[in-house]
Amino acid sequence: MSYLSHPERATGRELQSLDLFTHESMHVRGELNEALTECEAVQRNYRAARLLGVPDKAARENALRYYNINYQQRGKIGGMQAAYYSDQCAPGKAMDEHLSDSTWATP
Ligand SMILES: [Zn+2]
């Protein structure tokens, strides 16, 4: 709710909370593998924010920020965080679902 109240200045924690919402939604769909689930989530964080009413520009910028910063840190931290990361989760790589409204799609 704090993210939705000021999406233009979302904190890292608020971006994490949006991703948690998207990530768990992917589990509800039936995905069990954590790396695939998280990659499905990062590609849909833009869509999820729009569905929750976040303005388009902020939704896209924040979704990209989560992918470029929060997500990439996972791969560097390693350990348990590494289970949620794959270098194949990137535009044009194996986990790219080529969604028309992907976080990665050019507006
Ligand atoms: Zn999970």
PDB file of N, CA and C in Angstrom, residues 1 3-4 6 9 20-21 24-25 28-31 40-42 51 56 58 60-61 64 69-70 81-82 86 90 102:
ATOM      1  N   MET A   1       0.832  -1.200   0.000  1.00  0.00           N
ATOM      2  CA  MET A   1       0.000   0.000   0.000  1.00  0.00           C
ATOM      3  C   MET A   1       0.868   1.253   0.000  1.00  0.00           C
ATOM      4  N   TYR A   3       3.753   1.538  -1.449  1.00  0.00           N
ATOM      5  CA  TYR A   3       4.210   1.682  -2.833  1.00  0.00           C
ATOM      6  C   TYR A   3       3.133   2.362  -3.670  1.00  0.00           C
ATOM      7  N   LEU A   4       1.896   1.922  -3.524  1.00  0.00           N
ATOM      8  CA  LEU A   4       0.807   2.478  -4.322  1.00  0.00           C
ATOM      9  C   LEU A   4       0.532   3.935  -3.981  1.00  0.00           C
ATOM     10  N   HIS A   6       2.819   6.218  -3.317  1.00  0.00           N
ATOM     11  CA  HIS A   6       3.827   7.109  -3.925  1.00  0.00           C
ATOM     12  C   HIS A   6       4.730   6.327  -4.880  1.00  0.00           C
ATOM     13  N   ARG A   9       8.270   7.448  -6.161  1.00  0.00           N
ATOM     14  CA  ARG A   9       9.460   7.418  -5.303  1.00  0.00           C
ATOM     15  C   ARG A   9       9.450   6.149  -4.442  1.00  0.00           C
ATOM     16  N   LEU A  20       7.069  -9.652  -4.625  1.00  0.00           N
ATOM     17  CA  LEU A  20       6.572 -10.775  -3.824  1.00  0.00           C
ATOM     18  C   LEU A  20       5.139 -11.129  -4.238  1.00  0.00           C
ATOM     19  N   PHE A  21       4.326 -10.092  -4.427  1.00  0.00           N
ATOM     20  CA  PHE A  21       2.939 -10.269  -4.898  1.00  0.00           C
ATOM     21  C   PHE A  21       2.932 -10.991  -6.248  1.00  0.00           C
ATOM     22  N   GLU A  24       4.421 -14.745  -5.916  1.00  0.00           N
ATOM     23  CA  GLU A  24       3.500 -15.719  -5.311  1.00  0.00           C
ATOM     24  C   GLU A  24       2.324 -16.009  -6.240  1.00  0.00           C
ATOM     25  N   SER A  25       1.928 -15.024  -7.039  1.00  0.00           N
ATOM     26  CA  SER A  25       0.872 -15.265  -8.034  1.00  0.00           C
ATOM     27  C   SER A  25       1.318 -16.312  -9.050  1.00  0.00           C
ATOM     28  N   VAL A  28       0.845 -19.648  -7.538  1.00  0.00           N
ATOM     29  CA  VAL A  28      -0.567 -20.023  -7.552  1.00  0.00           C
ATOM     30  C   VAL A  28      -0.946 -20.606  -8.908  1.00  0.00           C
ATOM     31  N   ARG A  29      -0.310 -20.110  -9.979  1.00  0.00           N
ATOM     32  CA  ARG A  29      -0.565 -20.652 -11.327  1.00  0.00           C
ATOM     33  C   ARG A  29      -0.040 -22.071 -11.477  1.00  0.00           C
ATOM     34  N   GLY A  30       0.893 -22.478 -10.583  1.00  0.00           N
ATOM     35  CA  GLY A  30       1.386 -23.847 -10.627  1.00  0.00           C
ATOM     36  C   GLY A  30       2.881 -24.015 -10.792  1.00  0.00           C
ATOM     37  N   GLU A  31       3.609 -22.914 -10.984  1.00  0.00           N
ATOM     38  CA  GLU A  31       5.062 -23.047 -11.131  1.00  0.00           C
ATOM     39  C   GLU A  31       5.697 -23.310  -9.767  1.00  0.00           C
ATOM     40  N   GLU A  40       9.422 -15.363 -14.200  1.00  0.00           N
ATOM     41  CA  GLU A  40       8.059 -15.049 -14.655  1.00  0.00           C
ATOM     42  C   GLU A  40       7.581 -13.767 -13.964  1.00  0.00           C
ATOM     43  N   ALA A  41       7.933 -13.620 -12.691  1.00  0.00           N
ATOM     44  CA  ALA A  41       7.522 -12.437 -11.932  1.00  0.00           C
ATOM     45  C   ALA A  41       8.194 -11.174 -12.468  1.00  0.00           C
ATOM     46  N   VAL A  42       9.503 -11.202 -12.698  1.00  0.00           N
ATOM     47  CA  VAL A  42      10.161  -9.959 -13.139  1.00  0.00           C
ATOM     48  C   VAL A  42       9.609  -9.505 -14.495  1.00  0.00           C
ATOM     49  N   LEU A  51      -2.018  -3.215 -13.137  1.00  0.00           N
ATOM     50  CA  LEU A  51      -3.288  -3.756 -12.647  1.00  0.00           C
ATOM     51  C   LEU A  51      -3.654  -3.170 -11.291  1.00  0.00           C
ATOM     52  N   ASP A  56       1.593   4.421 -15.842  1.00  0.00           N
ATOM     53  CA  ASP A  56       2.406   3.663 -16.783  1.00  0.00           C
ATOM     54  C   ASP A  56       3.913   3.911 -16.644  1.00  0.00           C
ATOM     55  N   ALA A  58       5.787   5.190 -14.209  1.00  0.00           N
ATOM     56  CA  ALA A  58       6.354   4.710 -12.936  1.00  0.00           C
ATOM     57  C   ALA A  58       6.360   3.189 -12.896  1.00  0.00           C
ATOM     58  N   ARG A  60       6.649   1.056 -15.376  1.00  0.00           N
ATOM     59  CA  ARG A  60       7.724   0.512 -16.214  1.00  0.00           C
ATOM     60  C   ARG A  60       9.098   0.782 -15.598  1.00  0.00           C
ATOM     61  N   GLU A  61       9.317   2.015 -15.152  1.00  0.00           N
ATOM     62  CA  GLU A  61      10.625   2.357 -14.568  1.00  0.00           C
ATOM     63  C   GLU A  61      10.918   1.511 -13.330  1.00  0.00           C
ATOM     64  N   LEU A  64      11.672  -2.158 -14.276  1.00  0.00           N
ATOM     65  CA  LEU A  64      13.034  -2.269 -14.813  1.00  0.00           C
ATOM     66  C   LEU A  64      14.074  -2.106 -13.712  1.00  0.00           C
ATOM     67  N   ILE A  69      18.482  -3.989 -10.683  1.00  0.00           N
ATOM     68  CA  ILE A  69      19.204  -3.853  -9.406  1.00  0.00           C
ATOM     69  C   ILE A  69      18.912  -5.026  -8.474  1.00  0.00           C
ATOM     70  N   ASN A  70      17.674  -5.105  -7.963  1.00  0.00           N
ATOM     71  CA  ASN A  70      17.345  -6.139  -6.977  1.00  0.00           C
ATOM     72  C   ASN A  70      17.611  -7.544  -7.519  1.00  0.00           C
ATOM     73  N   GLN A  81      19.839 -17.146  -2.154  1.00  0.00           N
ATOM     74  CA  GLN A  81      19.330 -16.172  -3.131  1.00  0.00           C
ATOM     75  C   GLN A  81      19.552 -16.648  -4.564  1.00  0.00           C
ATOM     76  N   ALA A  82      20.623 -17.410  -4.761  1.00  0.00           N
ATOM     77  CA  ALA A  82      20.960 -17.872  -6.114  1.00  0.00           C
ATOM     78  C   ALA A  82      19.881 -18.789  -6.684  1.00  0.00           C
ATOM     79  N   SER A  86      18.667 -16.620 -12.399  1.00  0.00           N
ATOM     80  CA  SER A  86      19.279 -17.324 -13.528  1.00  0.00           C
ATOM     81  C   SER A  86      19.792 -16.299 -14.522  1.00  0.00           C
ATOM     82  N   ALA A  90      16.680 -13.051 -19.040  1.00  0.00           N
ATOM     83  CA  ALA A  90      17.089 -11.790 -19.659  1.00  0.00           C
ATOM     84  C   ALA A  90      16.446 -11.703 -21.037  1.00  0.00           C
ATOM     85  N   SER A 102       5.777  -7.179 -21.547  1.00  0.00           N
ATOM     86  CA  SER A 102       6.860  -7.538 -20.645  1.00  0.00           C
ATOM     87  C   SER A 102       7.520  -6.309 -20.041  1.00  0.00           C
TER      88      SER A 102
END
